Short mmCIF file of C-alpha atoms and ligand atoms in Angstrom, two decimals:
data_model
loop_
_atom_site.label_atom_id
_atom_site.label_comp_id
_atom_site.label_asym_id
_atom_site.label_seq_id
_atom_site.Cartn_x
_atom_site.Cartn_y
_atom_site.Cartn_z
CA UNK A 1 -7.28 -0.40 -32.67
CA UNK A 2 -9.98 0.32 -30.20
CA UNK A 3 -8.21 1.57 -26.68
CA UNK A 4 -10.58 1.44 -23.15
CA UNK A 5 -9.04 3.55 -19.87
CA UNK A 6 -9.79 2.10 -16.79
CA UNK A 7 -9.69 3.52 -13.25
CA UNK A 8 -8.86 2.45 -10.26
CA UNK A 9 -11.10 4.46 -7.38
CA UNK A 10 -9.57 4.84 -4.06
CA UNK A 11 -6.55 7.34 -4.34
CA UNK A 12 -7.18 7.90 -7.82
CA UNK A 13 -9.99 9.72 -8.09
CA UNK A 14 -11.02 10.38 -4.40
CA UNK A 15 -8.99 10.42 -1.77
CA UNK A 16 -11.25 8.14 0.65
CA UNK A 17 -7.76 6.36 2.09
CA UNK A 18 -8.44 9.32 5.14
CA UNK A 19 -11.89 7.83 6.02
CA UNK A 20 -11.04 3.94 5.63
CA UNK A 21 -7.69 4.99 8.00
CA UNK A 22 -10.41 6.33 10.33
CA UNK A 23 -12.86 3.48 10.06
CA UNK A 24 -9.72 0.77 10.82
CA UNK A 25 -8.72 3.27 13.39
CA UNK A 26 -11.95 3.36 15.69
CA UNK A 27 -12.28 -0.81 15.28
CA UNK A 28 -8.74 -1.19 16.35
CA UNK A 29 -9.07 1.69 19.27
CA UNK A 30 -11.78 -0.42 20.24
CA UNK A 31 -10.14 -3.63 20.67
CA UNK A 32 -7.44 -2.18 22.74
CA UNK A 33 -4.56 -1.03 20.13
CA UNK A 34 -2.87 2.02 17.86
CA UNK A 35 -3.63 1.69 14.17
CA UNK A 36 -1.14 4.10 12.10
CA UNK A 37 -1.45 5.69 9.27
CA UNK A 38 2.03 4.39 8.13
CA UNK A 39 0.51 0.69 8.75
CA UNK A 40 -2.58 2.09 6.90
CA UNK A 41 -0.54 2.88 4.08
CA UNK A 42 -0.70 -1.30 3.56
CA UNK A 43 -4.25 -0.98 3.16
CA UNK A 44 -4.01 0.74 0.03
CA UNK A 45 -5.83 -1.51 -2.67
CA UNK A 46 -6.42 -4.63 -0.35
CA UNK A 47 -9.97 -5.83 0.12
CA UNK A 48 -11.98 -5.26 2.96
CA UNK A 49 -11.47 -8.99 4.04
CA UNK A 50 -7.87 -9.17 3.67
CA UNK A 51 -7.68 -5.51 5.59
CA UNK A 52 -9.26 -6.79 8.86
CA UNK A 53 -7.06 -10.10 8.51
CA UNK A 54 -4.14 -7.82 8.61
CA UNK A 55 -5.65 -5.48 11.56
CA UNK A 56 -5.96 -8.42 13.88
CA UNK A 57 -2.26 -9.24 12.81
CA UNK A 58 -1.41 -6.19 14.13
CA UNK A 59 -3.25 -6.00 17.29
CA UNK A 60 -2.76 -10.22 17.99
CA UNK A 61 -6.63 -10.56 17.69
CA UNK A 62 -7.55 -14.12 17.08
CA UNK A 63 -11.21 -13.48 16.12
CA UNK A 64 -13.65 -16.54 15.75
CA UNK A 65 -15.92 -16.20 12.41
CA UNK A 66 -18.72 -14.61 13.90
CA UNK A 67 -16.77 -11.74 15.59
CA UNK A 68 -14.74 -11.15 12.11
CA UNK A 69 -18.19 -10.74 10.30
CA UNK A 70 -19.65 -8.51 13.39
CA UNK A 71 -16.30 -6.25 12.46
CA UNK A 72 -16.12 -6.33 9.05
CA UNK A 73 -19.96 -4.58 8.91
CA UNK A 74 -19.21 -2.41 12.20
CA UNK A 75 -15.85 -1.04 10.20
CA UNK A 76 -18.05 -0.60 6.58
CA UNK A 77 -20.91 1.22 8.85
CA UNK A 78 -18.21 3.81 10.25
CA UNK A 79 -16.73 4.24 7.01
CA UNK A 80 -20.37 5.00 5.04
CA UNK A 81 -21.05 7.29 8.25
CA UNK A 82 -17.40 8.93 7.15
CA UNK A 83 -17.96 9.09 3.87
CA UNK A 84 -22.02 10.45 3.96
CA UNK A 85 -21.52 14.23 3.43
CA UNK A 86 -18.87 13.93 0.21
CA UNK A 87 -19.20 15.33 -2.86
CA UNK A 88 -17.88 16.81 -5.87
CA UNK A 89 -15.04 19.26 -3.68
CA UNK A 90 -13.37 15.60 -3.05
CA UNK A 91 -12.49 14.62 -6.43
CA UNK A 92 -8.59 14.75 -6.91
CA UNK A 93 -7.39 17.70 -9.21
CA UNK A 94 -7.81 17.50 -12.71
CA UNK A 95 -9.47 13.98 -12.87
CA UNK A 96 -12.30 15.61 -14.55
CA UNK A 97 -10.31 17.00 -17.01
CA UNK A 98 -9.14 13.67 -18.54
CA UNK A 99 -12.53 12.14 -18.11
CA UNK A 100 -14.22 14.74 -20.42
CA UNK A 101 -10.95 14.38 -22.61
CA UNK A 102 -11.97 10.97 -23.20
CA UNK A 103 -15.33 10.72 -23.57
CA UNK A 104 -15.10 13.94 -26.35
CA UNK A 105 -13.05 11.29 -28.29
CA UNK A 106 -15.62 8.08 -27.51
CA UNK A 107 -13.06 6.71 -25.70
CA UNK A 108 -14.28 3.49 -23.42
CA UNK A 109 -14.12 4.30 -19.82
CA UNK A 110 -14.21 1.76 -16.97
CA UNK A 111 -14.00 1.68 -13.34
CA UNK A 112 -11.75 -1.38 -11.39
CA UNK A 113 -11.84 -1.25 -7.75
CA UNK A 114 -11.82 -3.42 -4.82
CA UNK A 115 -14.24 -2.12 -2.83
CA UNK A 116 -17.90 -2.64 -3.00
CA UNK A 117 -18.88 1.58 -1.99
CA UNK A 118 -17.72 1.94 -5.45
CA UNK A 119 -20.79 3.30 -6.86
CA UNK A 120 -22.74 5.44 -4.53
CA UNK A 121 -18.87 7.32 -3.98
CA UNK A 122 -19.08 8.04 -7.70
CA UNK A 123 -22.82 9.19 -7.45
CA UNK A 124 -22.10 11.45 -4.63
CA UNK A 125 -19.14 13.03 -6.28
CA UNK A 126 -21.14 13.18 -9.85
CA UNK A 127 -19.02 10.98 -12.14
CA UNK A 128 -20.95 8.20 -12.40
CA UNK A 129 -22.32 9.04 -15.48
CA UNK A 130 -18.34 9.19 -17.59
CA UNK A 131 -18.07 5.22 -16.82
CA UNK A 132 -19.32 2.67 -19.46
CA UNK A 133 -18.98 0.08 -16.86
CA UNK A 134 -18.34 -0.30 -13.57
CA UNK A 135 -16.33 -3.53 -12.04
CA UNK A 136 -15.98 -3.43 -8.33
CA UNK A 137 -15.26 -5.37 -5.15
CA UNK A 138 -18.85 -6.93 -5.46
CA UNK A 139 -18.22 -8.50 -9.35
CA UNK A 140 -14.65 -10.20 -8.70
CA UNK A 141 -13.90 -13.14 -6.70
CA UNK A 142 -9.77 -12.72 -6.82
CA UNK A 143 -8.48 -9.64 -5.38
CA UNK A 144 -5.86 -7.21 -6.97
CA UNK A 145 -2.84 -8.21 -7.86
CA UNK A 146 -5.01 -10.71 -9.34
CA UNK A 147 -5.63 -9.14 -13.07
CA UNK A 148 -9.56 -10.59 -12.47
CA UNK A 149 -10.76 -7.24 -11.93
CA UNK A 150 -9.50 -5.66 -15.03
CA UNK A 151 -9.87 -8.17 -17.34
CA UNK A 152 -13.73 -8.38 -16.54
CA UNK A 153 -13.66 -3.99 -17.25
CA UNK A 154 -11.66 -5.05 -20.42
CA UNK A 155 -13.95 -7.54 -20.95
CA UNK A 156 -16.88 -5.54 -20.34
CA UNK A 157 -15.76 -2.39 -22.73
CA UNK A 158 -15.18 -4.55 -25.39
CA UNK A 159 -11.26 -3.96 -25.22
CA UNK A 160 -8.46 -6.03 -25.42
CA UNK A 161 -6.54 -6.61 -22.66
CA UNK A 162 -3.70 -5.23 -24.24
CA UNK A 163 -5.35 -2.32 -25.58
CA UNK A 164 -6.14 -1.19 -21.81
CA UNK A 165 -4.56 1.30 -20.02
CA UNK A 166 -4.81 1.78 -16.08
CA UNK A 167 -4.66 4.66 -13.60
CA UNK A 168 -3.64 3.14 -10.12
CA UNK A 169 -2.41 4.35 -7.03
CA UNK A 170 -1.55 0.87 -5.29
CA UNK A 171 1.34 -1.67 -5.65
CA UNK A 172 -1.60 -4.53 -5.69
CA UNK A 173 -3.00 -2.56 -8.20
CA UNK A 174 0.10 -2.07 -10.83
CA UNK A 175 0.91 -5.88 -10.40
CA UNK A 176 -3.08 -6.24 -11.37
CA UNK A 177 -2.36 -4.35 -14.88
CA UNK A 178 0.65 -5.66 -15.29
CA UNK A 179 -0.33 -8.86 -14.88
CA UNK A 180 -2.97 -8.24 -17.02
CA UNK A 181 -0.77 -6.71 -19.99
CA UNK A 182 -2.07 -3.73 -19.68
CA UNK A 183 -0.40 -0.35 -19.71
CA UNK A 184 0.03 0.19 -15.80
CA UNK A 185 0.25 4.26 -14.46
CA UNK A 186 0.94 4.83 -11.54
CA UNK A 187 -0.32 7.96 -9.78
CA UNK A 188 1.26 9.26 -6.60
CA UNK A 189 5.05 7.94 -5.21
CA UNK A 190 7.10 6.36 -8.12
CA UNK A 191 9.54 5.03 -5.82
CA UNK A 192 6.62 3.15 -4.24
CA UNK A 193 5.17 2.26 -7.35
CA UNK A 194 8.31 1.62 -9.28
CA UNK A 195 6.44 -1.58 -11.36
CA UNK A 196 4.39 0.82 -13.41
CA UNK A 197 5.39 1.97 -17.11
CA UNK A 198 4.50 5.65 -16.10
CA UNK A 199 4.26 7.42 -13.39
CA UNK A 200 2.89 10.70 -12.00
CA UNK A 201 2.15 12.50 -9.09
CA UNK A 202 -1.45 13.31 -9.85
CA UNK A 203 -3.53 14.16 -12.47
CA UNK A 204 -2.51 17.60 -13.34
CA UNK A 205 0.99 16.19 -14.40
CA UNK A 206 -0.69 14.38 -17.14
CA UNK A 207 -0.45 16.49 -20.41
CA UNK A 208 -3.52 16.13 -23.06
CA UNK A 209 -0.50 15.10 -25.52
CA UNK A 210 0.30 12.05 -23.17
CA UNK A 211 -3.32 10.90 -23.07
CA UNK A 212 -3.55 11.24 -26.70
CA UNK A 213 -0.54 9.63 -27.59
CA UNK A 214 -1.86 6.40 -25.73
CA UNK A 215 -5.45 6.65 -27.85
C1 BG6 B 301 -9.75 -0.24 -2.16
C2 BG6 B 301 -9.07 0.56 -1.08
O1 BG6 B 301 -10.03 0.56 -3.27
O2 BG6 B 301 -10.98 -0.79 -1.67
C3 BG6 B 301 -8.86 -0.31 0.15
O3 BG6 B 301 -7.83 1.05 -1.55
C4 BG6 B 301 -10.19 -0.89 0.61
O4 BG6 B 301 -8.27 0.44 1.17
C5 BG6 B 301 -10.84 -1.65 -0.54
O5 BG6 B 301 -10.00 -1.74 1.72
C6 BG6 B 301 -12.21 -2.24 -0.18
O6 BG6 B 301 -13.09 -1.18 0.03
P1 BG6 B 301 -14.56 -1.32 0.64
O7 BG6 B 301 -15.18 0.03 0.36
O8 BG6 B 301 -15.25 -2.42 -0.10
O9 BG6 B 301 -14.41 -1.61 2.07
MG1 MG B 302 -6.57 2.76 -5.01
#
């Protein structure tokens, strides 16, 4: 029975939720209003799109079309300004670990995010090269909890569904494997994330006898 991992990559494997907070922060500052973090918390998974619909929500912005487009690229040109110097000192702890874990044992990796930096992030922090296939906010037209975006990495590894296990740090994101009937783990808050089949605070809670026991 072949088995395929797939990652989610915002809160999972870099902690980029700081500079998209910042990013929502200076658009919102700039309209007139206070973006929290608490309220940035419901960011966590959502697509850019859906983010700035719930940003003018907050502030009472009705934007026409032309202004929400003028945002949506002002907010993605902060956030690639935030985001320019990372590198490897920004991966979570111990996600390499399990990464070189799997790919000693052949094991398909895949990446399934919602955002469409997805790529160059994993270039600058030098993991690009563990993933056998990369499905991001620019391949899927239905956005987490929609399955979409795993079933295409599924899909894509040559993996059942079922045979799929995902590492996610958002509610959106468990309902996505879930839905998909794949084995959801969530990693950070489990009273948050109280839908997935495991949970752990990060990375280095995850024993080498857990991962193998799911291979
Ligand atoms: C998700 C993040 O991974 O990607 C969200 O958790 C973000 O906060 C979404 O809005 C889209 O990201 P991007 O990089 O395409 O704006
Ligand atoms: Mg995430």
């Amino acid at each position: 029975m072949k088995k395929g991992f797939i990652f989610d990559l915002d809160g999972v494997i870099v902690d980029t939720a700081k500079y998209h907070y910042l990013a929502w922060k200076k658009l919102a500052n700039e309209l007139g209003f206070e973006f929290t973090q608490e309220q940035n918390e419901l960011f966590k998974g959502v697509s850019r799109k859906r983010c700035l619909e719930i940003l003018l929500a907050i502030g009472k912005i009705e934007a026409t079309q032309e202004q929400f487009d003028t945002w949506m690229i002002e907010k993605n040109l902060d956030y690639l300004e935030f985001i320019k110097n990372m590198d490897e000192s920004e991966i979570l702890p111990d996600v390499p670990k399990v990464l070189e874990f799997l790919k000693e044992r052949n094991i398909p990796i895949a990446l399934g995010s919602a955002s469409k930096n997805a790529q160059p992030i994993l270039e600058k922090v030098g993991l690009l090269s563990y993933f056998d296939t990369i499905v991001d906010g620019n391949n899927v037209t239905k956005a987490k909890p929609d399955p979409e975006v795993f079933l295409l990495a599924a899909k894509q590894l040559g993996v059942d569904a079922n045979n799929c296990v995902v590492f996610e740090d958002a509610v959106a994101g468990i309902k996505a494997a879930n839905a998909a009937q794949m084995t959801s783990i969530g990693i950070g808050d489990k009273n948050v994330l109280n839908e997935a089949q495991f949970n752990f605070i990060d990375f280095t809670q995850i024993s080498t006898d857990f991962i193998k026991n799911l291979i």
